[in-house]
Coordinates of C-alpha atoms in Angstrom, one line a residue:
X1 CA -3.7 -16.9 -5.6
X2 CA -3.6 -18.0 -1.1
X3 CA -0.5 -20.2 -1.9
X4 CA 1.0 -17.4 -3.1
X5 CA 0.6 -15.3 -0.7
X6 CA 2.0 -17.5 1.4
X7 CA 5.1 -18.1 -0.1
X8 CA 5.8 -13.8 -0.4
X9 CA 4.6 -13.7 3.6
X10 CA 7.5 -16.2 4.7
X11 CA 10.1 -14.7 2.2
X12 CA 8.9 -10.9 2.5
X13 CA 8.2 -11.7 6.4
X14 CA 4.6 -10.5 7.0
X15 CA 3.1 -11.5 10.0
X16 CA -0.7 -10.5 8.9
X17 CA -2.5 -10.0 6.2
X18 CA -5.3 -8.5 4.8
X19 CA -7.5 -9.8 1.9
X20 CA -9.8 -7.0 1.0
X21 CA -12.9 -7.8 -0.7
X22 CA -15.9 -6.0 -1.8
X23 CA -18.9 -7.2 -0.5
X24 CA -21.2 -7.5 -3.9
X25 CA -18.7 -10.0 -4.8
X26 CA -21.5 -13.0 -2.7
X27 CA -20.0 -16.0 -4.8
X28 CA -16.2 -14.7 -4.8
X29 CA -16.9 -14.2 -0.6
X30 CA -18.5 -18.0 -0.2
X31 CA -15.4 -19.9 -1.8
X32 CA -12.9 -17.7 -0.6
X33 CA -14.1 -17.9 3.4
X34 CA -14.3 -21.7 2.5
X35 CA -10.9 -21.6 1.1
X36 CA -9.9 -19.8 4.0
X37 CA -10.8 -22.2 6.5
X38 CA -9.2 -25.2 5.1
X39 CA -6.2 -23.3 4.7
X40 CA -6.2 -22.4 8.7
X41 CA -6.1 -26.8 8.7
X42 CA -3.5 -26.7 7.4
X43 CA -1.7 -24.2 8.7
X44 CA -2.0 -26.3 11.7
X45 CA -0.4 -29.0 10.5
X46 CA 2.4 -27.1 9.1
X47 CA 2.5 -25.4 12.4
X48 CA 3.3 -28.6 14.0
X49 CA 5.1 -30.9 10.9
X50 CA 7.8 -27.7 10.6
X51 CA 8.6 -25.8 14.3
X52 CA 10.2 -23.0 13.3
X53 CA 7.2 -21.9 11.2
X54 CA 5.0 -18.7 12.0
X55 CA 2.2 -18.4 9.6
X56 CA 0.8 -14.5 8.7
X57 CA -2.9 -14.0 10.3
X58 CA -4.9 -14.1 7.5
X59 CA -8.6 -11.3 7.9
X60 CA -10.7 -11.7 5.6
X61 CA -11.8 -7.7 5.4
X62 CA -15.2 -6.6 3.8
X63 CA -15.1 -3.7 1.9
X64 CA -18.7 -1.6 1.2
X65 CA -18.2 -1.5 -1.8
X66 CA -16.1 2.0 -3.5
X67 CA -14.7 2.3 -6.9
X68 CA -12.0 4.8 -5.0
X69 CA -10.7 1.5 -2.7
X70 CA -9.3 0.0 -5.5
X71 CA -6.6 3.2 -4.4
X72 CA -4.0 1.2 -2.4
X73 CA -3.8 4.1 0.5
X74 CA -7.8 4.2 0.3
X75 CA -8.2 1.1 0.1
X76 CA -5.9 0.3 3.8
X77 CA -8.1 3.8 5.2
X78 CA -11.1 1.5 4.8
X79 CA -9.3 -1.9 6.5
X80 CA -8.8 0.8 9.7
X81 CA -12.7 1.3 9.7
X82 CA -12.7 4.9 8.3
X83 CA -13.8 6.2 4.8
X84 CA -12.6 5.2 1.9
X85 CA -9.6 8.2 1.0
X86 CA -6.7 8.0 -0.4
X87 CA -3.5 9.1 1.2
X88 CA -1.4 11.9 0.8
X89 CA 1.8 11.0 0.0
X90 CA 4.3 11.2 1.2
X91 CA 4.8 8.8 3.2
X92 CA 4.6 6.0 1.0
X93 CA 2.3 2.6 2.5
X94 CA 5.1 0.7 2.1
X95 CA 6.9 2.7 4.7
X96 CA 3.6 3.8 6.8
X97 CA 0.6 1.8 6.0
X98 CA -1.8 -0.4 7.5
X99 CA -2.2 1.1 11.4
X100 CA 1.1 3.0 11.4
X101 CA 3.2 -0.4 9.9
X102 CA 4.9 -0.9 6.8
X103 CA 2.8 -2.4 4.5
X104 CA 2.9 -3.5 1.1
X105 CA -0.3 -4.1 -1.2
X106 CA -0.4 -6.5 -4.2
X107 CA -3.4 -7.4 -6.4
X108 CA -4.5 -10.8 -5.7
X109 CA -3.6 -11.8 -9.2
X110 CA -0.4 -10.7 -9.3
X111 CA 0.1 -13.2 -5.7
X112 CA -1.9 -16.1 -8.1
X113 CA 1.1 -16.0 -10.6
X114 CA 3.6 -16.2 -7.6
X115 CA 4.0 -20.2 -7.4
X116 CA 3.3 -20.6 -11.2
X117 CA 6.9 -18.9 -12.2
X118 CA 8.4 -20.4 -9.2
X119 CA 7.1 -23.6 -10.3
X120 CA 8.0 -23.6 -14.1
X121 CA 11.1 -20.8 -13.7
X122 CA 10.6 -17.2 -15.6
X123 CA 12.4 -18.5 -18.9
X124 CA 8.8 -20.2 -19.3
X125 CA 6.9 -17.2 -19.0
X126 CA 8.9 -16.0 -21.2
X127 CA 8.6 -17.8 -24.0
X128 CA 4.8 -16.4 -24.0
X129 CA 4.2 -13.7 -25.3
X130 CA 4.3 -11.4 -29.7
X131 CA 5.5 -8.2 -30.8
X132 CA 8.2 -8.8 -28.9
X133 CA 6.6 -8.3 -25.3
X134 CA 7.5 -11.2 -22.5
X135 CA 4.4 -13.2 -20.6
X136 CA 1.0 -14.0 -20.1
X137 CA -2.1 -11.8 -18.9
X138 CA -5.5 -11.9 -18.3
X139 CA -7.9 -10.2 -20.1
X140 CA -11.2 -10.0 -19.1
X141 CA -13.4 -9.0 -22.6
X142 CA -17.3 -7.9 -23.4
X143 CA -19.3 -5.3 -25.4
X144 CA -19.8 -6.7 -28.9
X145 CA -18.6 -10.1 -29.2
X146 CA -19.9 -13.6 -29.5
X147 CA -18.2 -14.7 -26.3
X148 CA -17.1 -12.7 -23.6
X149 CA -15.0 -13.8 -20.7
X150 CA -11.9 -14.0 -19.3
X151 CA -8.9 -15.2 -21.1
X152 CA -5.2 -16.2 -20.7
X153 CA -3.5 -14.4 -24.1
X154 CA 0.3 -13.6 -24.5
X155 CA 1.3 -10.2 -23.6
X156 CA 1.1 -8.2 -26.8
X157 CA -1.7 -9.8 -28.1
X158 CA -3.7 -6.8 -30.4
X159 CA -7.8 -6.4 -29.9
X160 CA -7.7 -8.2 -33.2
X161 CA -6.2 -11.4 -32.1
X162 CA -8.5 -11.5 -29.3
X163 CA -11.6 -11.1 -30.4
X164 CA -11.2 -13.2 -33.1
X165 CA -8.4 -16.3 -30.6
X166 CA -10.7 -15.7 -27.7
X167 CA -14.0 -14.3 -27.6
X168 CA -15.4 -16.3 -30.4
X169 CA -15.8 -12.4 -33.5
X170 CA -17.3 -9.9 -33.4
X171 CA -21.3 -10.8 -32.5
X172 CA -24.2 -11.4 -34.9
X173 CA -25.0 -7.6 -37.0
X174 CA -22.1 -6.0 -34.9
X175 CA -18.7 -4.9 -36.7
X176 CA -15.8 -3.1 -34.4
X177 CA -15.7 0.9 -34.5
X178 CA -14.9 1.2 -30.8
X179 CA -12.6 -0.4 -27.9
X180 CA -12.0 0.5 -24.2
X181 CA -9.2 -1.3 -23.5
X182 CA -8.2 -1.0 -20.1
X183 CA -10.9 -0.5 -17.5
X184 CA -13.3 2.7 -17.1
X185 CA -9.9 4.8 -16.9
X186 CA -8.0 4.0 -19.9
X187 CA -9.8 5.4 -22.8
X188 CA -11.5 5.1 -26.0
X189 CA -10.1 3.8 -28.6
X190 CA -11.1 2.8 -32.9
X191 CA -11.4 0.7 -34.4
X192 CA -8.5 1.6 -37.3
X193 CA -5.6 1.0 -34.2
X194 CA -7.1 -2.3 -33.2
X195 CA -3.3 -3.7 -34.6
X196 CA -1.8 -1.9 -31.7
X197 CA -0.1 -5.0 -29.2
X198 CA -2.1 -4.3 -25.8
X199 CA 0.2 -3.4 -23.4
X200 CA 2.0 -1.8 -21.0
X201 CA 4.0 0.8 -23.1
X202 CA 1.7 0.6 -26.1
X203 CA -0.6 2.8 -25.8
X204 CA 0.2 5.6 -24.1
X205 CA 0.8 7.6 -26.8
X206 CA -2.5 6.8 -28.0
X207 CA -3.4 9.0 -24.8
X208 CA -5.0 5.6 -23.4
X209 CA -3.6 2.3 -21.2
X210 CA -3.9 -0.9 -20.5
X211 CA -5.2 -0.7 -17.2
X212 CA -7.0 -3.7 -15.6
X213 CA -7.2 -5.1 -19.2
X214 CA -10.6 -5.1 -18.9
X215 CA -11.4 -4.8 -22.9
X216 CA -14.9 -3.6 -23.4
X217 CA -16.3 -3.7 -27.6
X218 CA -17.7 -1.6 -29.3
X219 CA -19.8 -1.7 -32.6
X220 CA -21.0 0.5 -34.9
X221 CA -24.0 1.1 -33.8
X222 CA -22.6 2.8 -30.3
X223 CA -21.5 6.0 -30.0
X224 CA -17.9 6.7 -27.9
X225 CA -19.9 9.7 -26.9
X226 CA -22.2 8.0 -25.1
X227 CA -19.2 5.5 -23.4
X228 CA -17.7 9.1 -22.0
X229 CA -20.3 10.3 -20.3
X230 CA -21.7 6.5 -19.2
X231 CA -18.3 6.8 -18.2
X232 CA -17.8 10.0 -16.9
X233 CA -21.4 9.8 -14.9
X234 CA -19.8 6.9 -13.4
X235 CA -16.6 8.6 -12.3
X236 CA -19.1 11.4 -10.7
X237 CA -20.2 8.7 -8.1
X238 CA -17.6 6.9 -7.4
X239 CA -15.2 9.8 -6.2
X240 CA -14.5 10.2 -2.6
X241 CA -15.3 14.6 -3.0
X242 CA -12.2 14.3 -0.8
X243 CA -10.4 16.8 -3.2
X244 CA -12.4 20.0 -5.8
X245 CA -10.8 19.0 -9.1
X246 CA -12.2 15.3 -9.1
X247 CA -15.4 16.4 -7.0
X248 CA -16.3 19.4 -8.7
X249 CA -14.5 18.5 -12.4
X250 CA -16.8 15.2 -13.2
X251 CA -19.5 17.2 -12.4
X252 CA -18.7 20.1 -14.5
X253 CA -17.1 17.6 -16.8
X254 CA -20.8 14.9 -17.1
X255 CA -22.5 18.8 -17.2
X256 CA -20.4 19.7 -20.5
X257 CA -20.3 16.4 -22.5
X258 CA -24.4 16.3 -22.4
X259 CA -24.3 19.5 -25.0
X260 CA -25.1 18.3 -28.6
X261 CA -21.7 19.9 -29.8
X262 CA -19.1 20.2 -27.1
X263 CA -16.3 23.2 -25.7
X264 CA -13.8 21.1 -26.7
X265 CA -11.1 24.2 -25.6
X266 CA -13.0 24.4 -21.7
X267 CA -13.2 20.3 -21.7
X268 CA -9.0 20.5 -22.0
X269 CA -8.7 22.9 -19.7
X270 CA -10.6 20.9 -17.2
X271 CA -9.3 18.1 -18.1
X272 CA -5.5 19.4 -17.5
X273 CA -6.6 21.1 -14.2
X274 CA -8.0 17.9 -12.9
X275 CA -4.7 15.7 -14.1
X276 CA -3.0 18.2 -12.1
X277 CA -4.8 18.9 -9.3
X278 CA -6.6 15.8 -8.2
X279 CA -3.9 14.0 -5.2
X280 CA -4.9 10.0 -6.8
X281 CA -5.6 8.5 -9.6
X282 CA -9.3 8.5 -9.9
X283 CA -9.7 12.1 -10.7
X284 CA -5.7 12.1 -12.8
X285 CA -7.1 9.5 -15.2
X286 CA -11.5 10.2 -15.1
X287 CA -10.2 12.4 -18.4
X288 CA -8.7 10.3 -21.1
X289 CA -12.6 8.7 -21.9
X290 CA -13.3 12.5 -22.7
X291 CA -9.7 13.5 -24.0
X292 CA -10.1 10.3 -26.4
X293 CA -13.7 11.2 -27.9
X294 CA -12.0 14.2 -29.0
X295 CA -9.2 13.0 -30.3
X296 CA -9.9 10.3 -32.0
X297 CA -14.3 10.3 -33.0
X298 CA -14.9 14.4 -33.1
X299 CA -17.5 14.1 -35.6
X300 CA -19.4 12.8 -33.2
X301 CA -19.0 16.3 -30.9
X302 CA -18.7 18.2 -33.8
X303 CA -15.6 19.7 -32.1

């Protein structure tokens, strides 16, 4: 990651880099700080060896645990020492970012891949993949599987293949019932769609997306409605409260989906308002789990 960071900074002409890390990730912080300390010595040697090279200033900024800071402008607000509230756009952060300067916001995984692609070539990366997709993806697999973990797998792999080839199969006593393909807001899909490729363009027609590639596997003893309620409570808690559709919408959704029988029409209207009027991705995507239950698991909610 740090090598990719330095390469990107040199190519683009970056003067200052902030690495933003949630403070709950204690072990990651210790590891990252140790590597940054080591890197400073190496950069001093490089500067002496190549007088024209000026490395960027690298600063590790610790966040206070807010899901909303996954949104790039909220992250930048937090870096500046303010509450992590998403900014209205335009301007976009590439033009007006940290302290008003043009800023590029990247996921560290993107930076991790940069040295790999430069070392092996783009053609090497495209030799991996299935179902017409190219490349490799990192999937975090949890839930009712024998071997939860993070796995590097070909782009276009299906959930069934991911479970069988990497996660050791389903956990003892569990059969596949449903799964979350892309983290909290990626939707909930039934086992009948376990052979759909897990990639960016394949899940949209099913109202889901791959997102952070955090796959959660559910068994026959789990209920999709329970997962949706858990997720909506999470969104309610993590909403920054800046805009009414998200702040009030998540609270209203939590109330509605605790009923034994769901009011499908009212939930659909609420979902559309949240998608149309929330100012950032949290509120826009929060209805996905509820919409998925109404679409694929209506037998659970009497809809």
